[in-house]
PDB file of C-alpha atoms in Angstrom:
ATOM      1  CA  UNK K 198      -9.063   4.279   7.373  1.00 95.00           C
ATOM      2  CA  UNK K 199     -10.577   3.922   3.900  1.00 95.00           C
ATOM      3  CA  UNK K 200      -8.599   5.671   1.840  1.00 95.00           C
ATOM      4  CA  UNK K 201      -8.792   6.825  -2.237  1.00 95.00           C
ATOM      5  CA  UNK K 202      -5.823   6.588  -4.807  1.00 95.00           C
ATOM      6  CA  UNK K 203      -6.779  10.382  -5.327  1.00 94.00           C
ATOM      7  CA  UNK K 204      -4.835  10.435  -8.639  1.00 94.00           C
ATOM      8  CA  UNK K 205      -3.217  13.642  -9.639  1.00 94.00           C
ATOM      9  CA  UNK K 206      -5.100  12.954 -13.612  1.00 95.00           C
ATOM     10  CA  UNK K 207      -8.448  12.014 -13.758  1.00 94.00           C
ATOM     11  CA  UNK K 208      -9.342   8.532 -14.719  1.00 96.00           C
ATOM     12  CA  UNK K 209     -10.098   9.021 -18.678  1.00 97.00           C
ATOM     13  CA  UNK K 210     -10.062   6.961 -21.786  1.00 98.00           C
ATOM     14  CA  UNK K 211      -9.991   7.552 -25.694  1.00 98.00           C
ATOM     15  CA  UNK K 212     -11.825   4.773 -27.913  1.00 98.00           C
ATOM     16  CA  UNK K 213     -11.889   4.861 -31.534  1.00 98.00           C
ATOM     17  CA  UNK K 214     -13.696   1.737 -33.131  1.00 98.00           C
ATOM     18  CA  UNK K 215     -13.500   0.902 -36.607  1.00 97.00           C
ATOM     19  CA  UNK K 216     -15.878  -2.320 -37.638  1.00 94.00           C
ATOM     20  CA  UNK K 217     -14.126  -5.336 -35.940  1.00 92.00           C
ATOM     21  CA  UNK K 218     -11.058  -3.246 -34.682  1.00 97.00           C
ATOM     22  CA  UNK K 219     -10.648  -0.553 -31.668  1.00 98.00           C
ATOM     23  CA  UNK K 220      -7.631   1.414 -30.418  1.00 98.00           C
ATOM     24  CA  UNK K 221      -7.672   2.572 -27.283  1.00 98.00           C
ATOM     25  CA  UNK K 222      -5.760   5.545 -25.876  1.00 98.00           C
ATOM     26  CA  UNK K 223      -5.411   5.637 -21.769  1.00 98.00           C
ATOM     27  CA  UNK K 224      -3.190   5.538 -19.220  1.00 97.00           C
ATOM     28  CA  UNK K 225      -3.583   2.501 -17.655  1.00 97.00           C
ATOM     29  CA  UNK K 226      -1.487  -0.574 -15.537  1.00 96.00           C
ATOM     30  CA  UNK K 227      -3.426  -3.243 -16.743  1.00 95.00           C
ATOM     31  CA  UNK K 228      -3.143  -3.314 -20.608  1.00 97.00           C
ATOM     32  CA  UNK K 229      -4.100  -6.955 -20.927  1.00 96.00           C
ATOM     33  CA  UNK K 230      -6.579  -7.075 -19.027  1.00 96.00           C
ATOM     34  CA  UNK K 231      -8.033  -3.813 -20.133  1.00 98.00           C
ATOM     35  CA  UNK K 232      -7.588  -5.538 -23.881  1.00 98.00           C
ATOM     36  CA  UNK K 233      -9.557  -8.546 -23.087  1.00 97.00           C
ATOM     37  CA  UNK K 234     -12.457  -6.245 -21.531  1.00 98.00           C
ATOM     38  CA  UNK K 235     -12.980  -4.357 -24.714  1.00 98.00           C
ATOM     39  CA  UNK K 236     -12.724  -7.299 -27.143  1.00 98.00           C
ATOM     40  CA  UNK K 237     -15.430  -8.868 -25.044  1.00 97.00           C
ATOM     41  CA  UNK K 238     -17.493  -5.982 -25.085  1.00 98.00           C
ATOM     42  CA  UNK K 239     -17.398  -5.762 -28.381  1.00 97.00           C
ATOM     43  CA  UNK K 240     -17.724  -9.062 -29.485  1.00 97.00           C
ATOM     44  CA  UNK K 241     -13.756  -9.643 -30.928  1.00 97.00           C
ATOM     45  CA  UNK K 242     -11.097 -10.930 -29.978  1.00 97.00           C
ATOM     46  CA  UNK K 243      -8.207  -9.426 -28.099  1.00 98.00           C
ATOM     47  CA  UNK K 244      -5.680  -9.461 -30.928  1.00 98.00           C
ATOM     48  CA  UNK K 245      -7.972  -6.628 -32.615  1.00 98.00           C
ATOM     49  CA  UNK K 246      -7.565  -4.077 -29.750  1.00 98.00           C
ATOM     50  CA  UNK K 247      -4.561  -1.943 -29.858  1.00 98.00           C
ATOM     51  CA  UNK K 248      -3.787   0.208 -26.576  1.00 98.00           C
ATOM     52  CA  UNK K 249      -1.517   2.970 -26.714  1.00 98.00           C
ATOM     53  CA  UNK K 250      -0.399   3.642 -22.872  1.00 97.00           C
ATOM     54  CA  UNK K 251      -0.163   7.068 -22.398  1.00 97.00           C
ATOM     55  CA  UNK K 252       1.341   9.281 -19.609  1.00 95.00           C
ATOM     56  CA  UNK K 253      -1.343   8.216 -16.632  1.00 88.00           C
ATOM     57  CA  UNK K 254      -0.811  10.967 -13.837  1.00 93.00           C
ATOM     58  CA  UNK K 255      -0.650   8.910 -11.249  1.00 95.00           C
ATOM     59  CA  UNK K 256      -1.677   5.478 -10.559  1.00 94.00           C
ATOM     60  CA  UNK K 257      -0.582   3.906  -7.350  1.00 94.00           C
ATOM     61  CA  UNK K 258      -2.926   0.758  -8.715  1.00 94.00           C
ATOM     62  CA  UNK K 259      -6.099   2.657  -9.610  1.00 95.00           C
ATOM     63  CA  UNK K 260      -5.612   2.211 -12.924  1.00 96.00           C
ATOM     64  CA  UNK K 261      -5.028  -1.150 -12.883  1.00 94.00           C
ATOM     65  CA  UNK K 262      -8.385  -2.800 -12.045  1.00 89.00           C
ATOM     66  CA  UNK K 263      -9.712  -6.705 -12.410  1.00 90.00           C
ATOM     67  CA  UNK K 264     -13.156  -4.810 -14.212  1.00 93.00           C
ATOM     68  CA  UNK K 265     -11.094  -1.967 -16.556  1.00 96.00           C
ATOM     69  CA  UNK K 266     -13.997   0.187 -15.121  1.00 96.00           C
ATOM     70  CA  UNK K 267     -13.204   3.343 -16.694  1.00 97.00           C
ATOM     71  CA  UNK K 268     -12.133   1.400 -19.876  1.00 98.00           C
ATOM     72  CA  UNK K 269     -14.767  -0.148 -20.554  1.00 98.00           C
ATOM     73  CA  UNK K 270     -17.041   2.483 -19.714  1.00 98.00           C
ATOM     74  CA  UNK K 271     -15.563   4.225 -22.892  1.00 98.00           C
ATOM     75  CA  UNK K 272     -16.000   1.616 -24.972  1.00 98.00           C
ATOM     76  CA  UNK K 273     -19.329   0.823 -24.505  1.00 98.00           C
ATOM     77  CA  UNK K 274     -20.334   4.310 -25.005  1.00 98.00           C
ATOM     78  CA  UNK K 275     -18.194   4.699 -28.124  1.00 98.00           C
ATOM     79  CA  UNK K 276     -19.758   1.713 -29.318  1.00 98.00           C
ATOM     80  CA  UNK K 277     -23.194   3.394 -28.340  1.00 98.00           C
ATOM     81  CA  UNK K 278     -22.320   6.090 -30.192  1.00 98.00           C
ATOM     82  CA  UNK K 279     -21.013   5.129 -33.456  1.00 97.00           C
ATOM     83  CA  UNK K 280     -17.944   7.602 -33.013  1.00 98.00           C
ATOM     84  CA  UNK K 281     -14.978   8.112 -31.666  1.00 98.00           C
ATOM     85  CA  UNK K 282     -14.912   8.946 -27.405  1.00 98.00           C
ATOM     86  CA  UNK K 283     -13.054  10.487 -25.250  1.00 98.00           C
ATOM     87  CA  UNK K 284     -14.811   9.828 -21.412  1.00 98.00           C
ATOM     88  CA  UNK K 285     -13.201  12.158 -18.088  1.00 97.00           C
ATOM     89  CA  UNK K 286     -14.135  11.284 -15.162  1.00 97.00           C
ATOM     90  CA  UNK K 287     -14.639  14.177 -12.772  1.00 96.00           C
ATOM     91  CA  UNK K 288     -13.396  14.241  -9.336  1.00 94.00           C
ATOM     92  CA  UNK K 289     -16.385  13.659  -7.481  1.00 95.00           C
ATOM     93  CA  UNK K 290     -16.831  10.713  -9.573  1.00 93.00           C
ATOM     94  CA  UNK K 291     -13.685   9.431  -8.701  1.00 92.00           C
ATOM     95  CA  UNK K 292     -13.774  10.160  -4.986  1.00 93.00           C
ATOM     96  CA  UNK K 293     -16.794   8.265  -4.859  1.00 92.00           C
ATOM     97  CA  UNK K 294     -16.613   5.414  -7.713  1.00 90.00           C
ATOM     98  CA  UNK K 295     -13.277   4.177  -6.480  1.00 90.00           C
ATOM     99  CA  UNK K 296     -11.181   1.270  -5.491  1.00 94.00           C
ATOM    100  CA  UNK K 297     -10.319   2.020  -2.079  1.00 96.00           C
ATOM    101  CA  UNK K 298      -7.560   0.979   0.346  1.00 96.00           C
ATOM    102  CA  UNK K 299      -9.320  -1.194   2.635  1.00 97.00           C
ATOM    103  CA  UNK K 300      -9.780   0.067   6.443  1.00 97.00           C
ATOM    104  CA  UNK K 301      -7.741  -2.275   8.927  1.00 98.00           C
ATOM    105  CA  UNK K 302      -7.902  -2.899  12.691  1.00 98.00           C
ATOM    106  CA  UNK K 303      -4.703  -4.388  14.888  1.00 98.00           C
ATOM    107  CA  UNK K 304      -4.809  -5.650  18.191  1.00 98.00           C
ATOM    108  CA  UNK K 305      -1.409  -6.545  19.657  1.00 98.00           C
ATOM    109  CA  UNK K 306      -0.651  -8.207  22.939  1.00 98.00           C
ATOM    110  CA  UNK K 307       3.091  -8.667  23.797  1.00 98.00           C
ATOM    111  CA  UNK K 308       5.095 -10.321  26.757  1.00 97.00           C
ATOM    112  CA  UNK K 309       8.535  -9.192  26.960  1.00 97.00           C
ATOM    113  CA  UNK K 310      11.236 -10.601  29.059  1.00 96.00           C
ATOM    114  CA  UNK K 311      13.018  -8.841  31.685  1.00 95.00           C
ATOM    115  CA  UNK K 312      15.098  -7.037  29.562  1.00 94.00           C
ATOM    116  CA  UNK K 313      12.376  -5.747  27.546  1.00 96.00           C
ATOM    117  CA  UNK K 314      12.648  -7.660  24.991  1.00 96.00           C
ATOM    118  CA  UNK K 315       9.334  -9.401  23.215  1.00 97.00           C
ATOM    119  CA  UNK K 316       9.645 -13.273  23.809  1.00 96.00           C
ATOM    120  CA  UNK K 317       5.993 -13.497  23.037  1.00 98.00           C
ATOM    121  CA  UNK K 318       4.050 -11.819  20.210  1.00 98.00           C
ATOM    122  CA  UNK K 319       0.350 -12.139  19.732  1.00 98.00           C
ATOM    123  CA  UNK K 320      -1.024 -10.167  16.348  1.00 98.00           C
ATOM    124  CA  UNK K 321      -4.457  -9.963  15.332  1.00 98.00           C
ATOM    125  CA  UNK K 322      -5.292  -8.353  11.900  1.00 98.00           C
ATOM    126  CA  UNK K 323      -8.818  -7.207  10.779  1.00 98.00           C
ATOM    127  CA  UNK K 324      -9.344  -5.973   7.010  1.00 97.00           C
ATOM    128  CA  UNK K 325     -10.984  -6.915   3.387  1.00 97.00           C
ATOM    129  CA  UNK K 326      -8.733  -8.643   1.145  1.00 97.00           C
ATOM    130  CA  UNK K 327      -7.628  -6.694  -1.958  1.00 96.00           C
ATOM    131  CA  UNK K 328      -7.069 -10.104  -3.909  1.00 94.00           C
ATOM    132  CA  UNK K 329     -10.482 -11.262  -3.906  1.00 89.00           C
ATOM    133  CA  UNK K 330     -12.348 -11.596  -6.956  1.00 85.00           C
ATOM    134  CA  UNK K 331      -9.063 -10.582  -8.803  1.00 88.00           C
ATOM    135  CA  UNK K 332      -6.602 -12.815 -11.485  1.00 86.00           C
ATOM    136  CA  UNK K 333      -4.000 -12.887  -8.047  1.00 89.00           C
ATOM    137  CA  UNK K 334      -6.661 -14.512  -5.495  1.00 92.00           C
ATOM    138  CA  UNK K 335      -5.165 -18.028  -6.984  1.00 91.00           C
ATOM    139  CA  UNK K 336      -1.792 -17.421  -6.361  1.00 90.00           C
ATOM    140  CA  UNK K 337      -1.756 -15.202  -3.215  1.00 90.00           C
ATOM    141  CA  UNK K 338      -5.082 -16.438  -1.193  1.00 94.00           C
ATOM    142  CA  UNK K 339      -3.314 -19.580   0.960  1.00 93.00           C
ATOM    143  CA  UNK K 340      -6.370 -21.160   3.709  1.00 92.00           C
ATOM    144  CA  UNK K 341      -8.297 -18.057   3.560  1.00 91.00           C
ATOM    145  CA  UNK K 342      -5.632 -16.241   4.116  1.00 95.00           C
ATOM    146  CA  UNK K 343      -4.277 -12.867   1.613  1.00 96.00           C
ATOM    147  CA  UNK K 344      -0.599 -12.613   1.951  1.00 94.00           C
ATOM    148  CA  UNK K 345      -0.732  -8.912   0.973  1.00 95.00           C
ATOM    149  CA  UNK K 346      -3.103  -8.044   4.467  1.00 97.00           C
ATOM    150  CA  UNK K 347       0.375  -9.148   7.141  1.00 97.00           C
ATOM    151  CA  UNK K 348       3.065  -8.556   4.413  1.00 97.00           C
ATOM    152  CA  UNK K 349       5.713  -7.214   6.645  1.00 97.00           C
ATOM    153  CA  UNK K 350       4.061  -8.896   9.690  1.00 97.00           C
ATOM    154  CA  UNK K 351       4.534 -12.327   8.979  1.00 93.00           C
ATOM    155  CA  UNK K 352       8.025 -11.853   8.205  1.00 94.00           C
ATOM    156  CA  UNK K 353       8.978  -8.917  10.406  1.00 96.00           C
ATOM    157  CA  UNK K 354      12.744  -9.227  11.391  1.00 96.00           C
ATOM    158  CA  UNK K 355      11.288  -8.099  14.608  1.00 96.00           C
ATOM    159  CA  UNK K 356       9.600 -11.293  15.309  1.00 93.00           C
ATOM    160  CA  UNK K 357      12.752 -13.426  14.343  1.00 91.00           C
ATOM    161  CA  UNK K 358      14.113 -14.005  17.724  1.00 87.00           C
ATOM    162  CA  UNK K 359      10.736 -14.266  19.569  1.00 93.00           C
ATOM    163  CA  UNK K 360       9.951 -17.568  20.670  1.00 88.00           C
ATOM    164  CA  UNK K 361       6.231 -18.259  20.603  1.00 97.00           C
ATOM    165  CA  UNK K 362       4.964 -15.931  17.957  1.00 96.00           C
ATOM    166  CA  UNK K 363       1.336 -15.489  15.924  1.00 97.00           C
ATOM    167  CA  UNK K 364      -0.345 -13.736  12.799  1.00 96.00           C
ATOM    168  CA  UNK K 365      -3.927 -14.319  12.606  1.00 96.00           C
ATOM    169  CA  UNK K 366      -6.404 -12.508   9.946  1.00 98.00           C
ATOM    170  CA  UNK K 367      -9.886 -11.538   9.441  1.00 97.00           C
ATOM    171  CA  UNK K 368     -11.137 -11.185   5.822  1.00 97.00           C
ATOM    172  CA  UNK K 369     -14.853  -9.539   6.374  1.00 96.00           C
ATOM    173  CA  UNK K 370     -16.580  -9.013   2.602  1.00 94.00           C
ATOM    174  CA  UNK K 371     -18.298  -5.808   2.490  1.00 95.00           C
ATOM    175  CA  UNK K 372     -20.050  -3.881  -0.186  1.00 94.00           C
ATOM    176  CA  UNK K 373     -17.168  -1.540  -0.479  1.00 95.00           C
ATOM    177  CA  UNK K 374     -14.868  -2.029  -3.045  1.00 94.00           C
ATOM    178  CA  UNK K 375     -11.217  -2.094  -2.437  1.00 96.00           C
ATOM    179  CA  UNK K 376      -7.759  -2.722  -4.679  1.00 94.00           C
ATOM    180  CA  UNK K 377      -3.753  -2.301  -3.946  1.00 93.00           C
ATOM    181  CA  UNK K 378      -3.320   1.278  -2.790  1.00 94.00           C
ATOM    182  CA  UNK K 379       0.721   2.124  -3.565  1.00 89.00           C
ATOM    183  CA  UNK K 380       2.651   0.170  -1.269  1.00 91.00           C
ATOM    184  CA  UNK K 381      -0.149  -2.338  -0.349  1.00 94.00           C
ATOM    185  CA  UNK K 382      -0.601  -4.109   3.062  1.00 96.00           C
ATOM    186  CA  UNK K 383       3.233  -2.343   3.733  1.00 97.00           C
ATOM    187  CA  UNK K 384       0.804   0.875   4.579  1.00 95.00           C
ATOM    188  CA  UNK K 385      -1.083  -0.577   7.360  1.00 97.00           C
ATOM    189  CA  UNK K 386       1.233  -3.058   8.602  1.00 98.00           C
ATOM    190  CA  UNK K 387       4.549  -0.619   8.982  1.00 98.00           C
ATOM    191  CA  UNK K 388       2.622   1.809  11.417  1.00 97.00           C
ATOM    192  CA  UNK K 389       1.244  -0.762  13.601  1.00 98.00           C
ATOM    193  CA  UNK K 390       4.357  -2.498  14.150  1.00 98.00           C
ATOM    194  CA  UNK K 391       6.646   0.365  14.264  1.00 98.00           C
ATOM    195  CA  UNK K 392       3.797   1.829  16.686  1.00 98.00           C
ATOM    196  CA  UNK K 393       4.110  -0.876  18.817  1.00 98.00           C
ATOM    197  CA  UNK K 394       8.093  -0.919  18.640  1.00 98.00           C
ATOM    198  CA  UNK K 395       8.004   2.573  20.324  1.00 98.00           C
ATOM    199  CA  UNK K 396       5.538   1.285  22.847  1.00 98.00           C
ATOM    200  CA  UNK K 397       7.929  -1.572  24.127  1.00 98.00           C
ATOM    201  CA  UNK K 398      10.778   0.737  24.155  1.00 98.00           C
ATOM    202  CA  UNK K 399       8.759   3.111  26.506  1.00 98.00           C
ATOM    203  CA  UNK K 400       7.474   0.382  28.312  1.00 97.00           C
ATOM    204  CA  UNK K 401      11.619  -0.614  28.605  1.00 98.00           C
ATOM    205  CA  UNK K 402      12.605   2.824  29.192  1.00 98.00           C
ATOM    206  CA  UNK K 403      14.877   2.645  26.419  1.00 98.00           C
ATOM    207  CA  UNK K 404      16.103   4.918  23.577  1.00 98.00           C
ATOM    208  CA  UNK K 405      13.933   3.670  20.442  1.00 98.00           C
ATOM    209  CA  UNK K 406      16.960   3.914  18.442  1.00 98.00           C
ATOM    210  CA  UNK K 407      18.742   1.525  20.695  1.00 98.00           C
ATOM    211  CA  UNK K 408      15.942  -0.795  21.194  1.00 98.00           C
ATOM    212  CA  UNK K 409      15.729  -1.191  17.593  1.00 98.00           C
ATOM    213  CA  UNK K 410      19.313  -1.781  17.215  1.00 98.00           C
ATOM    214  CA  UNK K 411      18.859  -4.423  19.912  1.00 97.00           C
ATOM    215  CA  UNK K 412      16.198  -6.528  18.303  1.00 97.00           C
ATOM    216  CA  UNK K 413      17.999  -5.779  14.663  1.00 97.00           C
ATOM    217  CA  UNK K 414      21.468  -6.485  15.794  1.00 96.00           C
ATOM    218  CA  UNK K 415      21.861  -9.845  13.236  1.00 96.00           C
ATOM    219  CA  UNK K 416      20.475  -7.633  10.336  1.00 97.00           C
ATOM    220  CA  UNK K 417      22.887  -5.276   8.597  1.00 98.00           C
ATOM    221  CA  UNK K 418      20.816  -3.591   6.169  1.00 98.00           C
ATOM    222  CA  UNK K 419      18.451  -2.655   8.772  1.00 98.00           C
ATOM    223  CA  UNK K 420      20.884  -1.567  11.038  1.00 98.00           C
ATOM    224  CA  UNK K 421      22.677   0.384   8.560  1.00 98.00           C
ATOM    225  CA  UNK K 422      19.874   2.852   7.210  1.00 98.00           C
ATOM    226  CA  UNK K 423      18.716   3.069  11.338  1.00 98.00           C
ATOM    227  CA  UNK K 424      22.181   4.329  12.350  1.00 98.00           C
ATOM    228  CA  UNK K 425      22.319   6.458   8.861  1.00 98.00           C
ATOM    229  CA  UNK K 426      18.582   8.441   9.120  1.00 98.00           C
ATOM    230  CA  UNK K 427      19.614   8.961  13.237  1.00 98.00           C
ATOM    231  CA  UNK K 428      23.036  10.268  12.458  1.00 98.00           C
ATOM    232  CA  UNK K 429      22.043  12.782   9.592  1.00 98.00           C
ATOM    233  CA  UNK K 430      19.180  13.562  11.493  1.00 98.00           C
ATOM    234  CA  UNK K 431      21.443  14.424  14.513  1.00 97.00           C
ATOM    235  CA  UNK K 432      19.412  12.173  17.245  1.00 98.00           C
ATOM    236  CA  UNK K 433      20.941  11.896  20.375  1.00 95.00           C
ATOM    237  CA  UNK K 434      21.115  15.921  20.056  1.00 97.00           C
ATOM    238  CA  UNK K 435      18.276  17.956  21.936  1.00 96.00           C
ATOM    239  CA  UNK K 436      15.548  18.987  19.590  1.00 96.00           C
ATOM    240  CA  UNK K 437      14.602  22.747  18.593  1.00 95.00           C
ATOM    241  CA  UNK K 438      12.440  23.487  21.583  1.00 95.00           C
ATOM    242  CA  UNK K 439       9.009  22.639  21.008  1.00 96.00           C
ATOM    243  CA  UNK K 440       9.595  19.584  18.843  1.00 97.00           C
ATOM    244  CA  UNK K 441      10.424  16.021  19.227  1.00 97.00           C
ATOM    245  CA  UNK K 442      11.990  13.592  16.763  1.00 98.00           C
ATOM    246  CA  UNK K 443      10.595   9.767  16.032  1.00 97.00           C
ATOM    247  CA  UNK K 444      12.292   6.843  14.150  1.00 97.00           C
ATOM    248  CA  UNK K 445      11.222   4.475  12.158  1.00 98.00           C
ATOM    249  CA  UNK K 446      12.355   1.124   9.631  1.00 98.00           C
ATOM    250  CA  UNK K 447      10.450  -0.837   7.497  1.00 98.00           C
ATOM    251  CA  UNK K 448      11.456  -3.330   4.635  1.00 98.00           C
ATOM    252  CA  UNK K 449       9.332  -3.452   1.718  1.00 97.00           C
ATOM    253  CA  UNK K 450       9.681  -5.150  -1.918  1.00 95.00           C
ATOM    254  CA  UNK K 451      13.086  -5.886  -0.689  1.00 96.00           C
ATOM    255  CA  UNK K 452      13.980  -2.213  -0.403  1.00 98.00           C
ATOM    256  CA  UNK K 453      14.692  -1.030   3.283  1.00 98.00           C
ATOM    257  CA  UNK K 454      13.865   2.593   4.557  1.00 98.00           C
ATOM    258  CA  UNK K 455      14.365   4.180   8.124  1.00 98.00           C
ATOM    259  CA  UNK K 456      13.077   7.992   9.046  1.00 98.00           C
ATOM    260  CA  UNK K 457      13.195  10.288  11.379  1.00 98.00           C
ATOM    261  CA  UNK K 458      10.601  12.602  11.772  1.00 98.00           C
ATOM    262  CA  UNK K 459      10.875  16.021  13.506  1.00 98.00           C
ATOM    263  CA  UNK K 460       7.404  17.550  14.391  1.00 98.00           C
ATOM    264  CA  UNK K 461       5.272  19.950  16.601  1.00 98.00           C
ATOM    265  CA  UNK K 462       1.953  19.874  18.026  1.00 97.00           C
ATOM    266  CA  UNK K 463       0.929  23.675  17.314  1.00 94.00           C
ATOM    267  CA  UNK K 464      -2.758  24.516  18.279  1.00 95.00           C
ATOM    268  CA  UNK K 465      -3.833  20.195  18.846  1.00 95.00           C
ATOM    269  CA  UNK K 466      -2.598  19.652  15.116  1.00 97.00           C
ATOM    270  CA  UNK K 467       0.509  18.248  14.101  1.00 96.00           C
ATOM    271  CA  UNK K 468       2.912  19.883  12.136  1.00 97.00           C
ATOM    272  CA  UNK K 469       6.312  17.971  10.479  1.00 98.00           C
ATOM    273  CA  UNK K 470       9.454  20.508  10.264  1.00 98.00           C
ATOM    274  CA  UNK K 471      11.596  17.363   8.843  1.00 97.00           C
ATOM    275  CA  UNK K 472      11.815  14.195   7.775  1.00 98.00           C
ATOM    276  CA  UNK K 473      15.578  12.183   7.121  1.00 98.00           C
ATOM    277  CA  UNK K 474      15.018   9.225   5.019  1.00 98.00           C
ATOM    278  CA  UNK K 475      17.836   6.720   4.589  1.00 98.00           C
ATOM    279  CA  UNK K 476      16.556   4.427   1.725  1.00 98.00           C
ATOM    280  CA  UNK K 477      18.898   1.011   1.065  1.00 98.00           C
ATOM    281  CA  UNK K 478      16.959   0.106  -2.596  1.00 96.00           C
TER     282      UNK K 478
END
């Protein structure tokens, strides 16, 4: 789904201008940026603009933006105004004014050999780009193609010993506006191919710890924080009744995490007693 940043602080931003000069007080990602949009706006250049970063409550990439949209909304109203400004967004503005993770659609089709095991690996990925329009499109956007939307696809250990293998992507442009959302195309990409993992070691009839293991076996790290979540997590052990544990691993930025999950379904909704994390930074 679409989802917000749903910052903890609301997006807000302090402007003081003083003839030619302006400080700036915010808590923001994107301080250059941010600098060149107010010296624009007000007709300087960016060496005048001072920005003092303050604490920012949470950003997650919301507050770094290729407009400064809540930055330069100050400053054109301080300029407006002739005084110093201090501009809050509420919560319903932010909800609804946002940068948003894009919404993303996979279809995957596998053929798996009679072990179980993929040998073929067809992945189709549907979703607006979050470079576009943005300083990064140059470096990032390769053929049409965002790097950030199969991050952790394209270069899934997974798909390392599969012979005939392929990543295709959809870009559609909407009106909506989207940006990075914390971990990036990591948060779309991890659940589809970790969902699909558990489907092929159904489809096996194998333990998904051990089918993991078995497609993983020339990576250490990955291996490692597996065997490290299941064992403090005591899988392989029956579950409290009523619950049921799930694993997963996923490499991002170069740090590897695996988890284990133990939840309930309690009245159709699902509840999470526990989650073991083993995190190799």
């Amino acid at each position: 789904p679409y989802l917000a940043h749903a910052t903890m602080e609301p997006l807000n931003c302090t402007v003081k201008i003083d003839g030619d000069r302006c400080e700036i007080w915010t808590g923001t990602q994107f301080q250059t940026v941010d600098q060149g949009v107010a010296a624009h706006i007000l007709g300087t250049t960016p060496d005048k603009v001072t920005i003092h970063t303050m604490f920012l409550g949470g950003g997650f990439g919301r507050r770094a933006n290729p407009v400064s949209d809540f930055v330069a909304e100050a400053v054109i109203v301080a300029k407006a105004a002739g005084v110093p400004v201090k501009v809050v967004w509420t919560r319903e503005d932010d909800m609804r004014g946002g940068y948003y993770r894009p919404a993303y659609v996979h279809r995957v089709q596998v053929g798996v050999d009679k072990a179980g095991l993929p040998e073929a690996w067809h992945h189709v990925v549907v979703g607006q780009s979050i470079l576009g329009g943005t300083p990064f499109e140059k470096f990032q956007v390769h053929n049409g193609i965002d790097a950030t939307s199969v991050e952790g696809i394209a270069d899934s250990p997974y798909l390392d010993g599969t012979k005939a293998k392929h990543v295709s992507l959809h870009s559609p442009k909407t009106p909506i506006t989207v940006l990075w959302w914390r971990s990036v195309g990591h948060t779309h990409t991890a659940f589809a191919l970790e969902s699909m993992i558990d489907e092929l070691a159904h489809a096996a009839g194998k333990d998904p710890l051990a089918y993991r293991l078995a497609l993983l076996k020339e990576k250490p790290r990955f291996v490692r924080a597996l065997e490290t979540a299941a064992t403090k997590a005591g899988w392989g052990t029956p579950a409290p009744a009523g619950r049921a544990r799930g694993l997963a691993v996923h490499e991002a930025f170069g740090s590897i995490v695996a988890e284990v999950a133990e939840v309930s379904v309690e009245g159709g909704r699902i509840r999470v007693h526990a989650v073991t994390a083993a995190v190799d930074c």
